[in-house]
Amino acid sequence: MISLDDVHLAYSAGDTTIPVLKGASLDVEQGQSVAIIGPSGSGKSSLLLVLTGLETPDSGSVVFSGKSLHTLSSDARADIRRDDIGIVFQSFHLIPSLTACENVALPLDIAGSESARTQAAELLERVGLGHRAHHYPNAMSGGERQRVAIARALIHKPSLIVADEPTGNLDNQTGDAVADLLFELNQENDATLLLVTHDPALAARCERQVRLHEGSLQTVSA
Ligand code: ADP
Ligand code: MG
């Protein structure tokens, strides 16, 4: 379903370059859940950006559903993200001027769906935020924002869900509820779930665990 082959990525900072990915390879099947672990700064977020076509690698390939992402135009990549990928960013990236319901409806609105608001309201109900539908992100707690971000990433039933430390900012109880929700929605839609986490308990709930170490991916458990 998604396959990375020998991906290299370096960032340039002034006249030095920081190599981050140095031959990362990974093959994930449809419906699988995979935890990506590794210390802070090891390149986990960068890896997710490359996987979702938001960052272009210096070399190597990323194939998603049979399409080589980085040989496509950036418009074609954006179409794939809109239709097939749900991303839960580490810092949520909610739009402050939109209510929770409007944020969640956005992917469907963009796709021209007429029932965007109704579906968004239903999903917010599902994540326990029905009563917060018309509130703005600034008026919500970290856990609530995280659930809004998850609802927005999943509203269009993407075949790939990518989440960057989805429980990182949450207390244990809220974190567990958020993780339950991700796994539940993942199974309902037979979506592939890739999650970056520092939390060993959350990693252990995934079918596979891989560690990003010195720029490449190693199997921890399969
Ligand atoms: P992680 O998510 O594992 O903490 P990141 O992928 O965020 O790691 O970062 C990996 C390394 O790349 C870090 O050293 C970080 O400082 C650097 N880095 C990340 N993004 C950029 C960028 N846009 N420009 C320059 N350096 C970056
Ligand atoms: Mg990160």
XYZ file of C-alpha atoms and ligand atoms in Angstrom:
250
model
C 0.000 0.000 0.000
C 2.837 2.294 0.855
C 6.445 1.649 0.189
C 9.566 3.693 0.793
C 12.743 2.637 -0.883
C 16.173 3.939 0.127
C 14.934 7.432 0.957
C 17.528 10.114 1.670
C 16.690 13.562 2.993
C 18.967 16.306 4.272
C 18.059 19.826 5.377
C 20.395 22.662 4.631
C 21.072 25.174 7.377
C 23.377 27.992 6.263
C 26.360 26.324 4.647
C 25.970 23.011 6.467
C 23.575 20.195 5.695
C 21.839 18.059 8.279
C 21.301 14.541 6.972
C 18.071 13.186 8.474
C 17.035 10.174 6.412
C 19.912 8.038 5.148
C 18.444 5.136 3.284
C 15.058 4.638 4.956
C 12.976 1.782 3.552
C 9.562 0.507 4.644
C 6.738 -1.573 3.162
C 3.275 -1.374 4.689
C 0.212 -3.343 3.641
C -3.337 -2.051 3.440
C -5.015 -2.130 6.841
C -1.811 -2.591 8.819
C -0.981 -0.496 11.876
C 2.658 0.482 12.292
C 4.304 2.409 15.123
C 7.361 4.480 14.268
C 9.546 5.071 17.292
C 12.885 6.791 17.846
C 14.363 9.577 19.964
C 13.453 13.210 19.518
C 15.286 14.679 16.527
C 15.763 11.308 14.815
C 13.607 12.384 11.867
C 10.207 10.828 12.587
C 8.197 13.906 11.626
C 10.362 14.359 8.519
C 9.654 10.764 7.573
C 5.897 11.387 7.800
C 6.258 14.482 5.609
C 8.087 12.442 2.973
C 5.520 9.617 3.205
C 2.639 11.989 2.600
C 4.354 13.882 -0.203
C 4.676 17.103 1.801
C 8.473 16.931 1.634
C 10.480 15.774 -1.393
C 13.347 13.401 -0.659
C 16.798 14.010 -2.180
C 16.787 10.459 -3.508
C 14.840 7.230 -3.210
C 11.174 6.628 -3.900
C 7.821 6.666 -2.144
C 5.114 4.600 -3.797
C 1.555 5.052 -2.550
C -1.197 2.819 -3.982
C 0.952 2.101 -7.015
C 1.851 5.735 -7.689
C 5.357 7.065 -7.308
C 4.579 10.210 -5.303
C 7.545 12.360 -6.172
C 7.322 11.882 -9.912
C 3.821 13.437 -9.813
C 3.088 17.156 -9.999
C 2.527 18.868 -6.658
C -1.149 19.297 -7.640
C -1.489 15.571 -8.212
C 0.142 14.925 -4.830
C -2.263 17.361 -3.187
C -5.183 15.497 -4.796
C -3.942 12.213 -3.331
C -3.656 13.781 0.118
C -7.128 15.271 -0.154
C -8.742 12.017 -1.267
C -6.770 9.224 0.356
C -4.682 10.446 3.282
C -5.628 11.775 6.722
C -2.878 13.526 8.643
C -2.958 14.314 12.364
C -0.146 16.828 12.867
C 1.866 17.040 16.063
C 0.617 20.569 16.726
C -2.908 19.933 15.369
C -2.849 22.710 12.711
C -6.483 23.589 13.332
C -7.700 26.793 11.716
C -8.358 29.275 14.550
C -11.024 31.255 12.702
C -13.167 28.162 12.099
C -15.306 26.372 14.693
C -14.647 22.743 15.575
C -17.415 21.685 13.217
C -16.097 23.848 10.375
C -12.566 22.538 10.888
C -13.763 18.936 10.721
C -15.974 19.619 7.692
C -13.154 21.286 5.756
C -11.831 18.256 3.832
C -15.370 17.422 2.667
C -16.162 21.064 1.907
C -13.073 21.230 -0.287
C -14.163 18.060 -2.053
C -17.550 19.704 -2.725
C -19.650 17.492 -0.468
C -23.076 18.895 0.382
C -23.402 16.965 3.608
C -20.046 18.133 5.004
C -21.496 19.892 8.059
C -23.877 17.075 8.951
C -21.148 14.474 8.705
C -18.763 16.667 10.707
C -21.368 17.099 13.445
C -21.881 13.316 13.565
C -18.176 12.592 13.823
C -17.735 15.224 16.562
C -20.540 13.505 18.445
C -18.661 10.253 17.999
C -15.457 11.674 19.493
C -17.411 13.057 22.452
C -17.379 16.675 21.330
C -20.938 17.168 20.124
C -21.407 19.909 22.698
C -18.288 21.720 21.427
C -19.170 21.765 17.721
C -19.585 25.525 17.565
C -16.629 26.444 19.723
C -13.340 27.760 18.368
C -10.043 25.877 18.866
C -8.666 28.563 21.201
C -11.484 27.857 23.639
C -10.692 24.136 23.778
C -8.257 22.035 25.836
C -5.338 20.133 24.275
C -7.262 16.857 24.398
C -10.305 18.403 22.768
C -8.227 19.962 19.998
C -6.520 16.640 19.425
C -9.903 14.947 18.999
C -10.998 17.670 16.561
C -7.766 17.167 14.598
C -8.397 13.409 14.482
C -11.994 13.889 13.361
C -10.802 16.225 10.606
C -8.164 13.723 9.461
C -10.703 10.904 9.295
C -13.868 12.574 8.019
C -13.268 11.566 4.399
C -12.414 7.951 5.321
C -8.855 8.032 4.028
C -7.134 4.760 3.162
C -4.005 5.977 4.997
C -4.042 7.627 8.420
C -0.820 9.224 9.599
C -0.561 10.579 13.149
C 2.438 12.360 14.658
C 2.590 11.708 18.404
C -1.194 11.778 18.692
C -1.148 11.301 22.455
C 1.995 13.339 23.145
C 0.224 16.353 24.614
C -2.429 14.469 26.535
C -2.803 13.028 30.019
C -2.966 9.215 30.194
C -6.714 8.896 30.318
C -7.364 11.289 27.436
C -4.474 9.716 25.533
C -6.019 6.263 25.867
C -9.374 7.534 24.629
C -7.740 9.211 21.628
C -5.781 6.054 20.798
C -8.939 3.913 21.087
C -10.614 6.210 18.629
C -7.774 6.016 16.113
C -7.684 2.220 16.205
C -11.476 1.971 16.046
C -11.815 4.194 12.998
C -8.787 2.536 11.424
C -10.414 -0.892 11.711
C -13.836 0.250 10.594
C -12.474 1.530 7.304
C -9.652 -0.998 6.884
C -7.333 1.991 6.717
C -3.594 1.753 7.131
C -2.407 3.489 10.303
C 1.092 4.886 10.717
C 1.777 6.502 14.015
C 4.772 8.151 15.511
C 4.906 7.760 19.256
C 7.156 7.952 22.287
C 4.707 5.871 24.266
C 5.705 2.174 24.430
C 2.175 1.129 25.407
C 0.708 2.821 22.359
C 3.440 1.390 20.109
C 2.651 -2.079 21.451
C -0.966 -1.760 20.283
C 0.234 -1.572 16.664
C 0.757 -4.716 14.603
C 4.324 -3.689 13.822
C 6.932 -1.444 15.356
C 9.843 0.103 13.495
C 12.585 2.287 14.924
C 14.185 5.201 13.135
C 17.868 4.940 13.995
C 20.650 6.928 12.331
C 18.459 7.708 9.373
C 17.171 4.264 8.564
C 14.300 2.072 9.729
C 14.825 -1.099 11.709
C 12.206 -3.656 12.610
C 11.525 -3.856 16.347
C 8.623 -6.271 16.154
C 6.628 -7.584 13.231
P 11.591 14.022 15.219
O 10.200 14.171 14.702
O 12.061 12.606 15.292
O 11.809 14.723 16.514
P 12.306 15.790 13.005
O 11.966 15.080 11.751
O 11.374 16.845 13.457
O 12.591 14.708 14.156
O 13.732 16.455 12.842
C 14.895 15.730 12.470
C 16.086 16.681 12.382
O 15.907 17.559 11.278
C 16.258 17.557 13.591
O 17.646 17.697 13.812
C 15.629 18.873 13.181
O 16.229 19.938 13.849
C 15.924 18.914 11.697
N 14.871 19.626 10.925
C 13.568 19.290 10.877
N 12.891 20.099 10.045
C 13.800 20.974 9.560
C 13.748 22.068 8.617
N 12.595 22.412 8.026
N 14.909 22.723 8.352
C 16.065 22.364 8.928
N 16.197 21.360 9.792
C 15.084 20.657 10.119
Mg 8.498 15.054 15.558
